[in-house]
Structure formats: structure tokens, C-alpha cells
Tab-separated table of C-alpha atoms in Angstrom:
chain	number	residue	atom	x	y	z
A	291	UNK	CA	0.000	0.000	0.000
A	292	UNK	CA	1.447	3.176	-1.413
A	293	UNK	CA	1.497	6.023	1.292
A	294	UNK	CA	0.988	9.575	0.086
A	295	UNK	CA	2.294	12.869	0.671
A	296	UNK	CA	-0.586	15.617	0.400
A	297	UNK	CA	-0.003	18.789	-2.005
A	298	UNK	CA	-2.995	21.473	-2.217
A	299	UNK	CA	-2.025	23.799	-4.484
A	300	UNK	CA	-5.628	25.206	-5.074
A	301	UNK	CA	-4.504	28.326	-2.403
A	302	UNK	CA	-1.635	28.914	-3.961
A	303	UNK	CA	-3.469	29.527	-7.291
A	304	UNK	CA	-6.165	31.165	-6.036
A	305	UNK	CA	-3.921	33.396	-4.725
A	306	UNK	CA	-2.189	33.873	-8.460
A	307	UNK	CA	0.961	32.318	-7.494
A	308	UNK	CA	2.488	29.565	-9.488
A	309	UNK	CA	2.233	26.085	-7.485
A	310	UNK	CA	5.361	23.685	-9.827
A	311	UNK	CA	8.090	24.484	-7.522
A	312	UNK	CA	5.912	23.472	-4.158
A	313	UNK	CA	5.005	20.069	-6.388
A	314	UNK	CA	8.649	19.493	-7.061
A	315	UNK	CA	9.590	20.349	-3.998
A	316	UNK	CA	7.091	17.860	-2.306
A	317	UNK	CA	8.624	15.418	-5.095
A	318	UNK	CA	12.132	15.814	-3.595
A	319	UNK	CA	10.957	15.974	0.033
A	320	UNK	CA	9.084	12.368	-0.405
A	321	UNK	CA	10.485	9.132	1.144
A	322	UNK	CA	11.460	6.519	-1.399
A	323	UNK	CA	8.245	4.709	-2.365
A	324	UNK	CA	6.429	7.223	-1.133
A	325	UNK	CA	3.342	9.251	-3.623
A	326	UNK	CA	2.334	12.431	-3.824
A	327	UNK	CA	-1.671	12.890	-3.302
A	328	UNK	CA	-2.451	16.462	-5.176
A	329	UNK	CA	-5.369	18.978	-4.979
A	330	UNK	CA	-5.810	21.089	-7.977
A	331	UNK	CA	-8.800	23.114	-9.396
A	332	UNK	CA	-8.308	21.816	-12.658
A	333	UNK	CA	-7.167	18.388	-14.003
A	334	UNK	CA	-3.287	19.363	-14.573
A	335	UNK	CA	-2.112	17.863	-17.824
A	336	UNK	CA	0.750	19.214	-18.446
A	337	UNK	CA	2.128	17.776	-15.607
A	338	UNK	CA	1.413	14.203	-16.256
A	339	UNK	CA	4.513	13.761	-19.028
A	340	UNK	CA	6.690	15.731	-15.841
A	341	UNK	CA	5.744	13.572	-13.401
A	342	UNK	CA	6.318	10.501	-15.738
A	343	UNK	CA	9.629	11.745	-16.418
A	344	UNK	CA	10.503	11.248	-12.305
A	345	UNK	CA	9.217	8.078	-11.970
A	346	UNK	CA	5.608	8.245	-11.138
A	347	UNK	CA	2.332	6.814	-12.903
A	348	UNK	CA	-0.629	9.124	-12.210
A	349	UNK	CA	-4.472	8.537	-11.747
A	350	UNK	CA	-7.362	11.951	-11.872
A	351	UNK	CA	-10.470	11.597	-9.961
A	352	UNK	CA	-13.060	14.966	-10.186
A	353	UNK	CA	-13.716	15.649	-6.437
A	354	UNK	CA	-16.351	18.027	-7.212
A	355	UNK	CA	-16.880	21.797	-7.911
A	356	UNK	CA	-14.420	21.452	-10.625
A	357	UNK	CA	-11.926	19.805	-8.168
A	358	UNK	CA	-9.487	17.267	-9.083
A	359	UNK	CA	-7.204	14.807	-6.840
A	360	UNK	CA	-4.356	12.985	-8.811
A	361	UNK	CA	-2.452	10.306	-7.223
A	362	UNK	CA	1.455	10.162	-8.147
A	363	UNK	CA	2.151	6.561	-7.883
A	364	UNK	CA	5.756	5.991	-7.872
A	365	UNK	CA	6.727	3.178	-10.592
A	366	UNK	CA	10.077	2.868	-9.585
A	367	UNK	CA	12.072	4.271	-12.860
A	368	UNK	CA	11.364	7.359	-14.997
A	369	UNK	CA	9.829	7.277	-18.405
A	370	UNK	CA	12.076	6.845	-21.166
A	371	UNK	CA	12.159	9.801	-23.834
A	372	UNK	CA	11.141	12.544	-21.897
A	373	UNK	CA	14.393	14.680	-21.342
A	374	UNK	CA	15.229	17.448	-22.807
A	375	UNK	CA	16.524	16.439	-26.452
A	376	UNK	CA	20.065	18.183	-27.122
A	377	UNK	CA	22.311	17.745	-29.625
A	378	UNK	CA	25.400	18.099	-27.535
A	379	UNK	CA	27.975	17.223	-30.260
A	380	UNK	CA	26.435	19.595	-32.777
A	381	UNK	CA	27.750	23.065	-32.800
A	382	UNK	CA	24.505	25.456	-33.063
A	383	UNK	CA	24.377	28.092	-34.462
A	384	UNK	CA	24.338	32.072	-33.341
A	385	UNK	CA	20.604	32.465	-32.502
A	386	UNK	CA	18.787	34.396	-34.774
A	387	UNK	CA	16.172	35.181	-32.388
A	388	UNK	CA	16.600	36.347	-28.942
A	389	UNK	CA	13.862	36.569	-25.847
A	390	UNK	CA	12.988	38.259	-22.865
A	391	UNK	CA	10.042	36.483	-21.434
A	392	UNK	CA	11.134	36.664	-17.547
A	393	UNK	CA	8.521	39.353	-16.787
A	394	UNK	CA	5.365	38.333	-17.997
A	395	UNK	CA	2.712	35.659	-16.212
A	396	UNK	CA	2.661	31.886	-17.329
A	397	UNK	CA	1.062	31.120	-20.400
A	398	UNK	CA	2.650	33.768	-21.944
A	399	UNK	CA	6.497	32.813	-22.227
A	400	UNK	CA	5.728	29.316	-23.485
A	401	UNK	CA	3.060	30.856	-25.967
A	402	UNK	CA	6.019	33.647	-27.070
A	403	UNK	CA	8.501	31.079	-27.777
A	404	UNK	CA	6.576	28.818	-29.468
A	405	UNK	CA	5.498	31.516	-32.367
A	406	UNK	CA	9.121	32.662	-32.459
A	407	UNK	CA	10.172	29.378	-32.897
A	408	UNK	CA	7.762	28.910	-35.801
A	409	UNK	CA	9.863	31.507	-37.446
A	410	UNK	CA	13.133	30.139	-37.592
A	411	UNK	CA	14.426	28.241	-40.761
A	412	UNK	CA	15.666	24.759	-40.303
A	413	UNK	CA	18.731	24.881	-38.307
A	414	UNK	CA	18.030	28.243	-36.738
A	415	UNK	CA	17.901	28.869	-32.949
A	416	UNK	CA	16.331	31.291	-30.769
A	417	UNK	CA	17.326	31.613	-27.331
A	418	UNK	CA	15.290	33.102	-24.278
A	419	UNK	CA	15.076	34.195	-21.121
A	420	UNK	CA	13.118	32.957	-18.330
A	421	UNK	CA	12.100	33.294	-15.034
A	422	UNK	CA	11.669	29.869	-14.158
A	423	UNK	CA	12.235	26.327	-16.043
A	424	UNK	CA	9.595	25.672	-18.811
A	425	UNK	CA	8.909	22.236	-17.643
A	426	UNK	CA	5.312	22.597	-19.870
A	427	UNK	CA	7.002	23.724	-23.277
A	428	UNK	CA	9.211	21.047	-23.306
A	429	UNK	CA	6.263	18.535	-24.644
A	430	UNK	CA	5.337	20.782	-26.775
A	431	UNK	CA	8.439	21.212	-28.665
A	432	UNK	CA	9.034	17.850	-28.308
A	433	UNK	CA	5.992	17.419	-30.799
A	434	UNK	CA	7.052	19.888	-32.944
A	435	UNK	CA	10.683	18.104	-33.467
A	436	UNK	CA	12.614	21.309	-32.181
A	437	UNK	CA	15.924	19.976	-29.825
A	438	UNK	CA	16.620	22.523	-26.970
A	439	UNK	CA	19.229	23.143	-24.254
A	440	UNK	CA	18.318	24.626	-20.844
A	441	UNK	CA	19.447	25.629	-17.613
A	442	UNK	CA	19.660	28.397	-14.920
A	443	UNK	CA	22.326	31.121	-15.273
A	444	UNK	CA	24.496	31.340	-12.056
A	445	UNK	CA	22.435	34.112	-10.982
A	446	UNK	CA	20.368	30.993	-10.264
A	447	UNK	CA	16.687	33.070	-10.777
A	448	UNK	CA	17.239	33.477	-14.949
A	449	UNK	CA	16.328	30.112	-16.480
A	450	UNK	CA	18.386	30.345	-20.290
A	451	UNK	CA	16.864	28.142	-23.037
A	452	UNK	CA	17.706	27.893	-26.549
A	453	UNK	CA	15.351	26.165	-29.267
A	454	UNK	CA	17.092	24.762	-32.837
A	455	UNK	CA	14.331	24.282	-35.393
A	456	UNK	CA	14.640	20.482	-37.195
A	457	UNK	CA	17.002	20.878	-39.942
């Protein structure tokens, strides 16, 4: 029997605040074996393919009022394929486009990059500026066949991504 860590992140959005890092957080804090039980106000998608990615297998029950609780069962090994795709080897070229995205609200940076993106010729790479990993656009350039490298800058707030369109 799987014991559970609870995460109620419906305050925190309520409140406009963004809830991933208290998820990943709760993720990091957890005992081997242990789940994470989480309380959202929507069913949360995007975060399936994350949590995936560390190991766990998920199951969304409606709770009512437009509630949702999601179980994060941990499987014991994350899914295969879901890490950032780089070509490390590759030298990439100067980027073409650049980004400033760390100021505005969530949609809106993964929306941004994912037009700019549709710009670039094969080859091409854009890079921008965050103000916290884009955990939800990586799926979603995943699907579009764009490669990507990623990390925080070591002012350790600016999260630096850059995006090579499929040659």
C-alpha cells in the first residue's frame, strides 16, 4: 500500500501564485516509495509527461466543484524519452532570435517562444530568457521536433533556453 504525501495547491493559485516548484519540492521531500496525493482546481495535464519523467504513474479523480485529486504513484524508474533532447555534439548556431520572457505571467512565455520558434528556418535557434524552467514547453516542442538546451544562469533566478528548429 502506497502512502501519500498531500499537495494542495488550489490556495496557492487562487492566490495567483504559481504552485510547480511546491510540487517538485514535495517530489524531492518524499520518502522513497512514497506518492504524492495532489489537490488542484483543474485536471493538470501538463504535468502528467513531468511527473512521468521522475518516476511516477498518475491517476485523476473529479472531487467536485471542478476539483481534481491525482495520485502520483511511484513506478520505480522514470519514463524513457522525456528529457530534454540536445544535440550536444552539434555546434549550433548564433541564434537568430533572442527573448525576454522573464517578466510576464505563465502562459505567456511558453506561448512567445513557441510563435518565435515557428519563425526560424531549419537549423536556426532562438534563445530566451526565463524566469523559471519551462517544464510545460518542453512537450510541446518535443511534438514539434525542435531539440533545446536549458538551464539556470548562475544568478540561479534566470532560467536560459535555446530552441534549434529540425534541420
Amino acid at each position: 500500500m502506497t502512502e501519500y504525501l498531500d499537495v494542495d495547491v488550489r490556495p496557492i493559485l487562487r492566490a495567483g501564485g504559481e504552485p510547480f516548484s511546491t510540487i517538485m519540492a514535495a517530489v524531492e521531500n518524499a520518502k522513497p516509495g512514497q506518492g504524492i496525493r495532489l489537490y488542484a482546481p483543474f485536471k493538470p495535464v501538463p504535468l502528467f509527461g513531468v511527473m512521468a519523467g521522475k518516476g511516477f504513474a498518475h491517476s485523476a479523480t473529479e472531487i467536485g466543484g471542478g476539483d481534481w485529486q491525482v495520485l502520483f504513484t511511484p513506478t520505480g524508474a522514470p519514463a524513457e524519452g522525456l528529457a530534454p533532447k540536445a544535440q550536444a555534439s552539434a555546434k549550433w548556431p548564433e541564434s537568430k532570435v533572442r527573448l525576454d520572457t522573464r517578466e510576464l505571467d505563465p502562459p505567456e512565455p511558453m506561448i512567445r517562444i513557441l510563435a518565435a520558434a515557428e519563425t526560424l528556418g531549419a537549423g536556426e535557434t532562438l534563445t530566451a530568457f526565463l524566469s523559471r524552467e519551462p517544464v510545460f514547453l518542453f512537450p510541446q516542442l518535443e511534438k514539434r521536433g525542435y531539440n533545446w538546451l536549458g538551464g539556470f544562469l548562475p544568478d540561479g533566478v534566470t532560467y536560459e533556453l535555446t530552441v534549434r528548429a529540425p534541420s
